[in-house]
Coordinates of C-alpha atoms and ligand atoms in Angstrom, one line a residue:
M1 CA 192.2 96.6 165.5
S2 CA 191.3 99.1 162.7
L3 CA 188.8 101.7 163.9
L4 CA 187.8 102.3 160.3
S5 CA 186.5 98.9 159.5
S6 CA 182.8 98.2 159.9
I7 CA 183.6 94.6 160.6
N8 CA 185.0 95.8 164.0
R9 CA 181.9 97.8 164.8
K10 CA 181.1 95.8 168.0
E11 CA 184.5 96.4 169.4
I12 CA 184.5 100.1 168.5
I13 CA 181.3 100.5 170.4
E14 CA 182.7 98.7 173.4
N15 CA 185.6 101.2 173.3
L16 CA 183.1 104.1 173.3
K17 CA 181.3 102.7 176.3
S18 CA 184.4 102.3 178.4
T19 CA 186.3 105.5 177.7
T20 CA 185.8 109.0 179.1
Y21 CA 186.6 111.5 176.4
D22 CA 187.7 115.1 176.5
L23 CA 185.2 115.8 173.7
V24 CA 182.2 114.2 172.1
V25 CA 181.2 115.6 168.7
V26 CA 177.6 115.1 167.6
G27 CA 177.3 114.9 163.8
G28 CA 179.6 113.4 161.2
G29 CA 179.1 116.0 158.4
I30 CA 182.0 118.2 157.3
T31 CA 181.8 120.4 160.4
G32 CA 181.9 117.6 162.9
A33 CA 184.7 115.8 160.9
G34 CA 186.8 119.0 160.8
I35 CA 186.3 119.5 164.5
A36 CA 187.3 115.9 165.3
L37 CA 190.5 116.3 163.2
D38 CA 191.5 119.7 164.6
A39 CA 190.7 118.7 168.3
A40 CA 192.5 115.3 168.1
S41 CA 195.5 116.8 166.4
R42 CA 195.8 119.4 169.2
G43 CA 195.9 116.7 171.8
M44 CA 192.2 116.1 172.8
S45 CA 190.7 112.6 173.1
V46 CA 187.7 112.7 170.8
A47 CA 184.7 110.6 169.9
L48 CA 182.4 111.5 167.0
L49 CA 178.9 110.1 166.8
E50 CA 176.8 110.2 163.6
K51 CA 173.2 109.0 163.6
N52 CA 173.2 107.9 160.0
D53 CA 176.1 107.6 157.6
F54 CA 179.0 110.2 157.7
S55 CA 178.0 113.2 155.4
S56 CA 174.5 111.9 154.9
G57 CA 173.1 115.3 155.9
T58 CA 173.9 118.5 154.0
S59 CA 177.6 117.4 153.5
S60 CA 176.8 115.1 150.5
K61 CA 174.2 117.5 149.0
S62 CA 176.0 120.7 148.3
T63 CA 177.0 122.1 144.9
K64 CA 180.4 120.5 145.7
L65 CA 182.3 123.7 145.1
I66 CA 185.2 125.0 147.3
H67 CA 184.4 128.6 146.6
G68 CA 184.4 132.0 148.1
G69 CA 180.7 132.6 147.2
L70 CA 180.8 135.4 144.6
R71 CA 177.2 136.3 145.3
Y72 CA 177.9 137.0 149.0
L73 CA 179.9 140.1 147.7
K74 CA 176.6 141.5 146.5
Q75 CA 175.4 141.2 150.1
F76 CA 178.5 142.9 151.4
E77 CA 179.6 139.8 153.4
I78 CA 183.2 140.9 153.1
G79 CA 184.5 138.9 156.1
L80 CA 182.9 135.7 154.9
V81 CA 184.2 136.1 151.3
R82 CA 187.7 136.8 152.6
E83 CA 187.8 133.9 154.9
V84 CA 186.3 131.2 152.7
G85 CA 188.1 132.7 149.7
R86 CA 191.4 132.2 151.4
E87 CA 190.4 128.7 152.6
R88 CA 190.0 127.5 149.0
A89 CA 193.7 127.4 148.3
I90 CA 194.5 125.8 151.7
V91 CA 191.9 123.0 151.3
H92 CA 193.2 122.4 147.8
K93 CA 196.8 122.0 149.1
L94 CA 195.5 119.5 151.8
A95 CA 194.0 117.2 149.1
P96 CA 194.9 118.3 145.5
H97 CA 193.4 115.0 144.2
L98 CA 190.1 115.8 145.7
V99 CA 189.8 119.6 145.5
L100 CA 190.5 120.4 141.9
A101 CA 191.0 123.8 140.3
E102 CA 187.9 124.6 138.3
K103 CA 187.7 127.8 136.2
M104 CA 184.3 129.4 136.2
L105 CA 182.7 131.3 133.3
L106 CA 180.1 134.0 134.1
P107 CA 178.4 135.0 130.8
L108 CA 177.4 138.7 130.5
I109 CA 174.0 138.9 128.9
K110 CA 172.4 142.3 127.9
G111 CA 169.9 143.2 130.6
G112 CA 171.3 140.5 133.0
T113 CA 172.2 140.8 136.7
F114 CA 175.8 141.8 136.1
G115 CA 177.1 144.4 133.7
P116 CA 180.7 144.2 132.3
L117 CA 182.0 147.0 134.7
G118 CA 180.3 145.7 137.8
T119 CA 181.5 142.1 137.1
S120 CA 185.0 143.3 136.4
I121 CA 185.1 145.2 139.7
G122 CA 183.3 142.4 141.6
L123 CA 185.7 139.7 140.4
F124 CA 188.7 141.9 141.1
V125 CA 187.5 142.4 144.7
Y126 CA 186.7 138.7 145.0
D127 CA 190.3 137.8 143.9
F128 CA 191.8 140.5 146.1
L129 CA 190.0 139.3 149.2
A130 CA 190.9 135.7 148.6
G131 CA 194.6 136.6 147.8
V132 CA 194.4 135.1 144.3
T133 CA 197.6 135.7 142.3
G134 CA 199.2 135.1 138.9
D135 CA 197.4 133.3 136.2
D136 CA 194.4 132.5 138.4
K137 CA 193.4 136.2 138.6
R138 CA 190.1 136.9 136.9
K139 CA 190.0 137.8 133.2
M140 CA 187.3 139.7 131.4
L141 CA 186.7 138.0 128.0
N142 CA 185.0 139.5 124.9
K143 CA 182.3 137.8 122.9
K144 CA 184.7 135.9 120.7
Q145 CA 186.9 134.7 123.5
T146 CA 183.8 133.7 125.5
L147 CA 182.4 131.6 122.6
E148 CA 185.8 129.9 122.2
K149 CA 185.7 128.9 125.9
E150 CA 182.1 127.8 125.7
P151 CA 180.7 127.2 122.2
L152 CA 177.3 126.2 123.6
L153 CA 176.7 129.9 124.4
E154 CA 176.3 130.4 120.6
G155 CA 172.5 130.6 121.1
Q156 CA 173.1 133.9 123.1
R157 CA 175.4 135.4 120.4
D158 CA 173.1 138.4 119.8
V159 CA 172.9 139.4 123.4
L160 CA 176.3 138.2 124.7
N161 CA 178.5 141.0 126.0
G162 CA 181.5 138.8 126.9
S163 CA 182.1 137.1 130.3
G164 CA 184.0 137.0 133.5
Y165 CA 186.5 134.1 133.8
Y166 CA 187.7 133.3 137.3
A167 CA 189.2 130.6 139.6
E168 CA 187.2 128.3 141.9
Y169 CA 187.7 124.7 143.0
R170 CA 185.5 121.6 142.7
T171 CA 185.3 118.7 145.2
D172 CA 183.3 115.7 146.4
D173 CA 181.8 116.9 149.7
A174 CA 181.1 113.4 151.0
R175 CA 184.7 112.2 150.2
L176 CA 186.1 115.4 151.8
T177 CA 184.2 114.5 154.9
I178 CA 185.3 110.8 155.0
E179 CA 188.9 111.8 154.4
N180 CA 188.7 114.2 157.4
I181 CA 187.2 111.4 159.5
K182 CA 190.0 109.1 158.5
T183 CA 192.7 111.7 159.1
A184 CA 191.2 112.4 162.5
G185 CA 191.4 108.6 163.2
K186 CA 195.2 108.8 162.6
Y187 CA 195.3 111.2 165.6
G188 CA 193.3 108.8 167.8
A189 CA 189.7 110.2 167.2
L190 CA 187.1 107.5 167.4
C191 CA 184.4 108.2 164.8
I192 CA 181.4 106.0 164.3
N193 CA 178.3 106.1 162.1
Y194 CA 174.8 104.8 162.9
V195 CA 175.0 105.9 166.5
Q196 CA 172.4 108.5 167.4
V197 CA 172.6 110.9 170.3
D198 CA 169.2 110.7 171.9
D199 CA 169.9 112.9 174.9
L200 CA 172.5 114.8 176.9
K201 CA 173.9 113.6 180.2
Y202 CA 174.4 116.1 183.0
E203 CA 176.4 116.2 186.2
D204 CA 175.7 119.1 188.6
G205 CA 173.8 120.8 185.8
R206 CA 176.7 120.7 183.4
V207 CA 176.7 118.6 180.2
A208 CA 179.0 115.5 181.0
G209 CA 178.3 113.2 178.1
V210 CA 175.5 111.8 175.9
R211 CA 172.9 109.1 175.9
C212 CA 173.1 107.4 172.5
R213 CA 171.8 104.4 170.6
N214 CA 173.3 101.9 168.2
I215 CA 170.9 102.1 165.2
E216 CA 171.9 98.6 164.1
T217 CA 171.0 96.9 167.3
N218 CA 168.8 99.5 169.0
E219 CA 171.1 99.2 172.1
A220 CA 171.2 102.4 174.2
F221 CA 174.4 103.4 176.0
D222 CA 176.2 106.4 177.5
V223 CA 179.4 108.1 176.4
K224 CA 181.1 110.3 178.9
A225 CA 182.9 113.5 178.0
A226 CA 184.2 116.7 179.5
Y227 CA 182.7 118.7 176.6
V228 CA 180.0 118.1 174.0
V229 CA 179.9 120.0 170.7
S230 CA 176.9 119.7 168.5
A231 CA 177.8 119.9 164.8
A232 CA 174.4 118.5 163.9
G233 CA 173.8 120.8 160.9
P234 CA 170.0 121.1 160.3
W235 CA 169.4 119.2 163.5
V236 CA 171.3 121.6 165.8
D237 CA 168.0 123.1 167.2
T238 CA 166.7 119.6 168.0
L239 CA 169.6 119.1 170.4
R240 CA 169.3 122.6 171.8
K241 CA 165.7 121.9 172.5
K242 CA 166.7 118.7 174.4
D243 CA 169.1 120.9 176.4
N244 CA 166.3 123.4 177.1
S245 CA 168.4 126.1 175.5
L246 CA 166.6 126.9 172.3
K247 CA 166.3 130.6 172.9
G248 CA 167.2 133.6 170.8
K249 CA 168.6 132.8 167.4
R250 CA 167.2 129.8 165.6
L251 CA 167.9 127.8 162.4
F252 CA 166.1 128.5 159.2
L253 CA 166.2 125.6 156.6
S254 CA 166.5 126.4 152.9
K255 CA 166.3 123.6 150.4
G256 CA 168.6 123.4 147.4
V257 CA 168.1 120.9 144.5
H258 CA 170.5 119.8 141.9
I259 CA 169.8 117.7 138.8
V260 CA 172.1 115.5 136.8
V261 CA 172.0 114.9 133.0
P262 CA 174.4 112.9 130.7
H263 CA 177.3 115.2 129.6
E264 CA 176.5 114.2 126.0
R265 CA 173.1 115.9 126.3
F266 CA 174.5 119.0 127.9
P267 CA 178.1 119.0 126.6
I268 CA 179.4 122.2 128.2
Q269 CA 183.2 122.5 128.0
Q270 CA 183.5 124.1 131.4
A271 CA 181.7 125.2 134.6
L272 CA 179.4 128.2 134.3
Y273 CA 177.5 130.4 136.7
F274 CA 174.6 132.1 134.9
D275 CA 171.5 134.2 135.3
V276 CA 168.0 132.9 135.7
T277 CA 165.0 135.1 134.8
D278 CA 163.8 135.4 138.5
G279 CA 167.0 137.2 139.3
R280 CA 168.9 134.3 140.9
M281 CA 171.9 132.5 139.4
V282 CA 172.6 128.8 139.0
F283 CA 175.7 126.7 138.3
A284 CA 176.2 124.1 135.5
I285 CA 179.2 121.9 136.1
P286 CA 180.6 119.2 133.9
R287 CA 181.9 116.2 135.8
Q288 CA 183.2 113.2 133.9
R289 CA 180.3 111.5 132.2
V290 CA 177.6 114.0 133.4
T291 CA 176.7 117.7 133.8
Y292 CA 174.9 118.8 137.0
I293 CA 172.8 121.9 137.4
G294 CA 171.9 123.7 140.6
T295 CA 170.6 125.0 142.8
T296 CA 167.2 126.1 144.0
D297 CA 166.8 128.1 147.2
T298 CA 163.4 127.7 148.9
P299 CA 162.3 127.7 152.6
Y300 CA 161.8 124.1 153.9
E301 CA 159.9 122.9 156.9
G302 CA 159.8 119.1 156.3
D303 CA 162.1 116.3 157.6
P304 CA 165.7 117.1 156.9
D305 CA 166.4 113.3 156.7
R306 CA 164.2 112.9 153.6
I307 CA 164.1 116.0 151.5
P308 CA 161.8 115.4 148.5
I309 CA 162.4 116.8 145.1
G310 CA 159.3 117.9 143.3
Q311 CA 158.7 118.1 139.6
E312 CA 158.5 121.9 140.0
D313 CA 162.1 121.9 141.3
V314 CA 163.3 119.9 138.3
D315 CA 161.3 122.2 135.9
Y316 CA 162.9 125.3 137.4
L317 CA 166.4 123.9 136.8
L318 CA 165.6 122.6 133.3
D319 CA 164.0 126.0 132.4
A320 CA 167.1 127.8 133.7
A321 CA 169.4 125.7 131.5
N322 CA 167.2 125.9 128.5
Q323 CA 166.8 129.6 128.7
M324 CA 170.6 130.1 128.6
F325 CA 171.2 127.2 126.2
P326 CA 168.1 127.1 123.9
D327 CA 169.8 124.8 121.4
V328 CA 170.4 122.1 124.0
N329 CA 166.7 121.7 124.8
L330 CA 167.0 119.5 127.9
E331 CA 163.9 117.5 128.6
M332 CA 162.6 115.6 131.6
E333 CA 163.8 112.2 130.1
D334 CA 167.4 113.6 130.3
V335 CA 167.4 113.8 134.1
E336 CA 169.4 110.8 135.2
S337 CA 169.7 111.6 138.9
S338 CA 169.3 114.4 141.5
W339 CA 169.9 115.5 145.1
A340 CA 168.4 117.9 147.6
G341 CA 170.0 119.3 150.7
V342 CA 169.0 121.9 153.3
R343 CA 171.2 124.8 154.3
P344 CA 171.1 125.3 158.0
L345 CA 171.0 129.1 158.0
I346 CA 170.7 131.4 161.0
Y347 CA 167.2 133.0 160.8
E348 CA 167.0 136.7 160.0
E349 CA 163.7 138.6 160.2
S350 CA 162.3 139.8 156.8
K351 CA 165.0 138.3 154.6
S352 CA 164.3 135.7 151.9
A353 CA 166.2 132.3 151.9
S354 CA 168.6 133.6 149.2
E355 CA 169.4 136.8 151.2
M356 CA 170.1 135.1 154.6
S357 CA 173.7 135.1 155.7
R358 CA 175.9 131.9 155.2
K359 CA 178.1 132.9 158.2
D360 CA 178.6 130.3 160.9
E361 CA 177.7 131.0 164.5
I362 CA 178.6 129.3 167.8
F363 CA 175.9 129.0 170.6
E364 CA 176.9 128.1 174.1
S365 CA 174.2 127.1 176.5
G366 CA 174.1 127.6 180.3
S367 CA 174.7 123.8 180.7
G368 CA 177.9 124.0 178.6
L369 CA 176.5 122.5 175.3
I370 CA 178.4 124.1 172.4
S371 CA 176.6 124.2 169.1
I372 CA 177.9 125.4 165.7
A373 CA 175.7 126.0 162.7
G374 CA 175.6 127.9 159.5
G375 CA 178.8 128.3 157.5
K376 CA 180.0 126.7 154.3
L377 CA 181.7 123.5 153.3
T378 CA 184.6 125.6 152.2
G379 CA 185.1 127.1 155.6
Y380 CA 185.0 123.9 157.6
R381 CA 188.7 124.0 158.7
K382 CA 188.4 127.5 160.1
M383 CA 185.2 126.7 161.9
A384 CA 186.8 123.7 163.5
E385 CA 189.8 125.8 164.5
R386 CA 187.5 128.3 166.2
I387 CA 185.6 125.5 168.1
T388 CA 188.8 123.9 169.4
S389 CA 190.3 127.2 170.4
L390 CA 187.2 127.8 172.5
L391 CA 187.6 124.4 174.0
G392 CA 191.2 125.2 174.7
Q393 CA 190.2 128.2 176.8
K394 CA 187.8 126.0 178.7
L395 CA 190.4 123.2 179.3
A396 CA 192.8 125.8 180.6
K397 CA 190.2 127.3 183.0
D398 CA 188.5 124.1 184.1
H399 CA 191.4 121.6 184.1
N400 CA 194.6 123.7 183.9
R401 CA 195.5 122.0 180.6
S402 CA 196.7 123.6 177.5
L403 CA 196.2 122.6 173.8
K404 CA 198.7 122.8 171.0
P405 CA 198.0 125.5 168.4
S406 CA 196.1 124.3 165.3
T407 CA 198.2 122.8 162.6
S408 CA 195.3 121.6 160.4
E409 CA 196.5 123.9 157.7
K410 CA 199.5 121.6 157.2
I411 CA 197.9 118.2 157.8
P412 CA 197.4 116.5 154.4
L413 CA 194.2 114.5 154.2
T414 CA 194.3 110.7 153.6
G415 CA 194.5 109.9 149.9
G416 CA 197.6 112.0 149.7
P417 CA 200.0 113.4 150.3
F418 CA 200.4 115.1 146.9
Q419 CA 202.7 118.1 146.6
N420 CA 200.6 119.7 143.8
S421 CA 198.2 119.1 140.9
G422 CA 201.1 118.1 138.7
E423 CA 201.9 115.2 141.0
V424 CA 198.2 114.2 140.9
E425 CA 198.3 114.2 137.1
A426 CA 201.4 112.0 137.0
Y427 CA 199.8 109.5 139.4
R428 CA 196.6 109.6 137.3
K429 CA 198.5 108.7 134.2
G430 CA 200.1 105.7 136.0
I431 CA 196.6 104.5 137.2
G432 CA 195.4 104.9 133.6
R433 CA 198.1 102.5 132.4
K434 CA 197.2 100.0 135.1
L435 CA 193.5 100.2 134.1
A436 CA 194.3 99.6 130.4
K437 CA 196.1 96.4 131.4
L438 CA 193.0 95.3 133.3
G439 CA 190.7 96.1 130.4
L440 CA 188.9 98.9 132.3
D441 CA 187.5 102.1 130.6
P442 CA 190.0 105.0 130.9
F443 CA 187.1 107.0 132.5
Y444 CA 187.8 105.1 135.7
A445 CA 191.3 106.6 136.0
D446 CA 189.7 110.1 136.8
Y447 CA 187.0 108.5 138.9
L448 CA 189.5 106.5 141.1
V449 CA 192.1 109.2 141.5
Y450 CA 189.7 112.1 142.1
N451 CA 187.8 110.0 144.7
Y452 CA 190.5 108.0 146.4
G453 CA 193.9 109.6 145.5
K454 CA 196.8 107.2 146.3
Q455 CA 194.4 104.8 148.0
S456 CA 193.5 103.8 144.4
D457 CA 196.4 101.4 144.4
E458 CA 195.1 99.4 147.3
I459 CA 191.7 99.1 145.5
L460 CA 193.4 97.9 142.3
N461 CA 195.5 95.4 144.2
K462 CA 192.4 93.9 145.6
L463 CA 190.7 93.7 142.2
N464 CA 192.6 90.5 141.3
A465 CA 190.7 88.7 144.0
F466 CA 187.5 88.9 142.0
S467 CA 186.9 86.9 138.8
N468 CA 184.0 89.0 137.4
E469 CA 184.3 91.2 134.3
P470 CA 186.5 94.3 135.1
E471 CA 183.8 96.8 135.9
T472 CA 182.1 94.6 138.4
A473 CA 185.4 93.4 139.8
L474 CA 186.4 97.1 140.4
A475 CA 183.1 97.8 142.2
R476 CA 183.6 94.8 144.4
A477 CA 187.1 95.8 145.2
E478 CA 185.9 99.3 146.1
A479 CA 183.1 97.9 148.3
W480 CA 185.7 95.8 150.1
Y481 CA 187.7 98.9 150.6
A482 CA 184.7 101.0 151.8
I483 CA 183.7 98.4 154.4
H484 CA 187.2 97.6 155.7
H485 CA 188.7 101.1 155.6
E486 CA 185.9 103.6 155.5
L487 CA 183.2 102.3 157.8
A488 CA 180.6 101.7 155.1
L489 CA 177.9 99.7 156.7
R490 CA 175.0 99.8 154.2
P491 CA 175.0 99.5 150.4
M492 CA 174.0 103.2 150.0
D493 CA 177.0 104.3 152.1
F494 CA 179.0 102.8 149.4
F495 CA 177.0 103.6 146.2
N496 CA 176.3 107.2 147.4
R497 CA 178.7 108.7 149.9
R498 CA 182.0 106.7 149.3
T499 CA 181.8 106.7 145.5
G500 CA 179.3 109.3 144.3
R501 CA 177.9 106.7 141.9
L502 CA 174.3 107.4 142.9
Y503 CA 174.6 110.9 141.4
F504 CA 177.3 110.7 138.9
N505 CA 177.1 107.2 137.5
L506 CA 173.7 105.8 138.3
P507 CA 173.6 103.3 135.4
S508 CA 176.7 101.6 136.8
I509 CA 174.8 100.8 140.0
R510 CA 172.2 98.8 138.1
R511 CA 175.0 96.8 136.4
V512 CA 177.0 95.9 139.5
M513 CA 174.6 96.0 142.5
G514 CA 173.9 92.2 142.5
P515 CA 177.4 91.0 143.2
V516 CA 178.2 94.0 145.4
L517 CA 175.2 93.3 147.6
E518 CA 176.1 89.6 147.8
D519 CA 179.5 90.8 149.1
F520 CA 177.8 92.9 151.8
R521 CA 175.8 89.8 152.7
S522 CA 179.0 87.7 153.1
Y523 CA 181.0 90.4 155.0
F524 CA 178.2 91.0 157.5
N525 CA 176.5 87.6 157.6
W526 CA 173.2 88.9 156.4
S527 CA 170.2 86.6 156.3
D528 CA 168.2 86.1 153.0
S529 CA 165.5 88.5 154.2
R530 CA 168.1 91.2 155.1
L531 CA 169.6 90.9 151.7
K532 CA 166.1 91.3 150.2
E533 CA 165.4 94.4 152.3
E534 CA 168.7 96.0 151.4
T535 CA 168.2 95.3 147.7
A536 CA 164.8 96.9 147.9
A537 CA 166.3 99.9 149.8
V538 CA 168.9 100.5 147.0
Q539 CA 166.1 100.3 144.4
E540 CA 164.0 102.7 146.4
E541 CA 166.9 105.2 146.6
I542 CA 167.4 105.0 142.8
D543 CA 163.7 105.8 142.3
W544 CA 163.9 108.6 144.9
V545 CA 166.6 110.4 143.0
S546 CA 165.3 109.7 139.5
K547 CA 161.5 109.9 139.6
F548 CA 159.6 113.1 140.4
E549 CA 156.0 114.3 141.0
Y550 CA 154.4 117.7 141.4
S551 CA 154.0 119.2 144.9
A552 CA 152.7 116.1 146.7
K553 CA 156.3 114.7 146.9
A554 CA 157.8 118.2 147.4
G555 CA 155.8 118.7 150.6
K556 CA 156.0 122.1 152.2
A557 CA 158.7 123.6 149.9
V558 CA 157.6 127.0 148.8
S559 CA 159.4 129.2 146.3
S560 CA 160.9 132.3 147.9
Ligands
FAD1 P1 175.6 118.2 158.0 O1 176.4 117.8 156.8 O2 174.1 118.3 157.8 O3 176.0 117.3 159.2 C1 175.2 117.2 160.4 C2 175.2 115.7 160.7 O4 174.7 115.6 162.1 C3 174.3 114.9 159.9 O5 175.0 113.9 159.2 C4 173.3 114.3 160.8 O6 172.9 113.0 160.5 C5 174.0 114.3 162.2 N1 173.2 114.4 163.3 C6 172.1 115.2 163.5 N2 171.6 114.9 164.7 C7 172.3 113.9 165.3 C8 172.2 113.2 166.5 N3 171.2 113.4 167.4 N4 173.1 112.2 166.8 C9 174.1 111.9 165.9 N5 174.2 112.6 164.7 C10 173.3 113.5 164.4 N6 179.1 125.1 150.8 C11 180.2 125.3 150.1 O7 181.2 125.7 150.6 N7 180.2 125.1 148.7 C12 179.1 124.7 148.0 O8 179.1 124.5 146.8 C13 177.9 124.6 148.8 N8 176.7 124.3 148.1 C14 175.6 124.1 148.8 C15 174.4 123.7 148.2 C16 173.3 123.3 148.9 C17 172.1 123.0 148.1 C18 173.3 123.3 150.3 C19 172.1 122.8 151.0 C20 174.5 123.7 151.0 C21 175.6 124.1 150.3 N9 176.8 124.5 150.9 C22 177.9 124.7 150.2 C23 176.8 124.5 152.4 C24 177.4 123.2 152.9 O9 177.0 122.1 152.3 C25 177.1 123.1 154.4 O10 177.5 124.3 155.1 C26 177.8 122.0 155.1 O11 177.7 120.8 154.4 C27 177.2 121.8 156.5 O12 177.8 120.7 157.1 P2 177.5 120.3 158.6 O13 178.5 119.2 159.0 O14 177.4 121.5 159.5 O15 176.0 119.7 158.5

């Protein structure tokens, strides 16, 4: 029985009820997924429970960069920059189809945050800490070279002092999470979405499992475990409260918004990191048919499950782009999609959201609940290694058992293995040839390979089962794959987190949603009214990411 097929959900939940695990992980974002993989591959029996869909929290709403965080250098976070900087190359090797090299251009504008000397030294230190070598080392470009790299900067010609040009990586955070979940599954971890942990179970005052609820059926049940780790991101304090251990350090939530415009309206040739007049910096990143711009950084006190984007957030990002690229003149009508996430930061007295550290921290309560919060997408593997090593010490002390050392640095993620980017490129060309025969737009070669890697073949093989025109047939084959191999249960799991279409190809959802939802109905035996509800939910989500109002919708977000 496949533990990655939503069709087997009932049996998977029966398994959960009848097993006592070494470890229950609460939360299926990148942190929880990384922990499940590291712990399972080191010999622990693991269950991971996610209350919504995998990566539906912060891990589908980041800037989607695997980066060292240049700006943390300014805050002297040397240890953080060194660790995540080094992790970039490792995570790229684990999934070169999903973590792609992306050169970043930092324009130097007269009177801007960074001067040429400061930038040159800063980028040198950044590369040095991360161990960057060879051609990837930073280059300082003069005005002419900068305009060759990015002709759209022409509007700044009079004030342009050149640029810094340095190496980063780009990914899809939600796909990185699901591939970690799937890889953990290969080592026996049982990971399930739409199962919420409502409470902790104790034996002799020690945490000994969780009380949870199947969100689909509302059935409550217990899962027993020797150890419970909360990787609940912005919800970490909610569980600490249930454990009566919310003392000392607490989370501080900071909202970050991104907007998406068609690439033809903002045709940058490459990724940029540039100044905004309020002293912050934002990214503009080209991605196939779109360019996305982000992010904001404002304190947030609302519901982390439903983070509203206000018109003022959108205005801020449009203004930022228009100030740097006055000739582009982006307007509200250009905004095709958007997303907002909250950073679960560790609160620091008298610091603004932008200034607070992005370091991760582990809290251990008197009852034995272990919580991990803070950190970066980029550092997930190291965070996981630290948690499992802590569990290893406990297993040795409590149960006289030893764990294998972590090998996650060498475990390729599902979708591979690819030896390097060259191999990915050769595979992509092959997929391009197959798509041409099927009459599909060549755009889908990048889309398939950078999302699914070698799993693209299985999707294309399935495509022949559907007699629609090629684009719809492809979407139906992908939906089949997402449900049977990636635990997609609801249409938005598919349109958003398995494929990224909600953000990066929203018009395609409108074209294919009818047949795709009919497929969901037939796979899951939905009634007519359920199909109607789910169709309305997809429409509501499309409106949520593409329509904005002033403050009313943005709730309590306040500019820092
Ligand atoms: P989450 O992804 O939020 O996962 C926690 C999960 O726990 C959620 O899915 C939630 O539903 C689940 N959960 C909560 N309570 C329960 C419960 N009771 N029962 C079951 N499940 C539960 N980092 C980078 O490295 N690069 C970037 O470019 C970058 N950009 C960012 C931009 C923004 C705007 C933001 C907000 C963050 C960014 N980050 C970036 C940081 C990065 O996204 C986060 O560090 C990371 O995604 C956190 O992952 P997580 O798994 O800890 O939390």
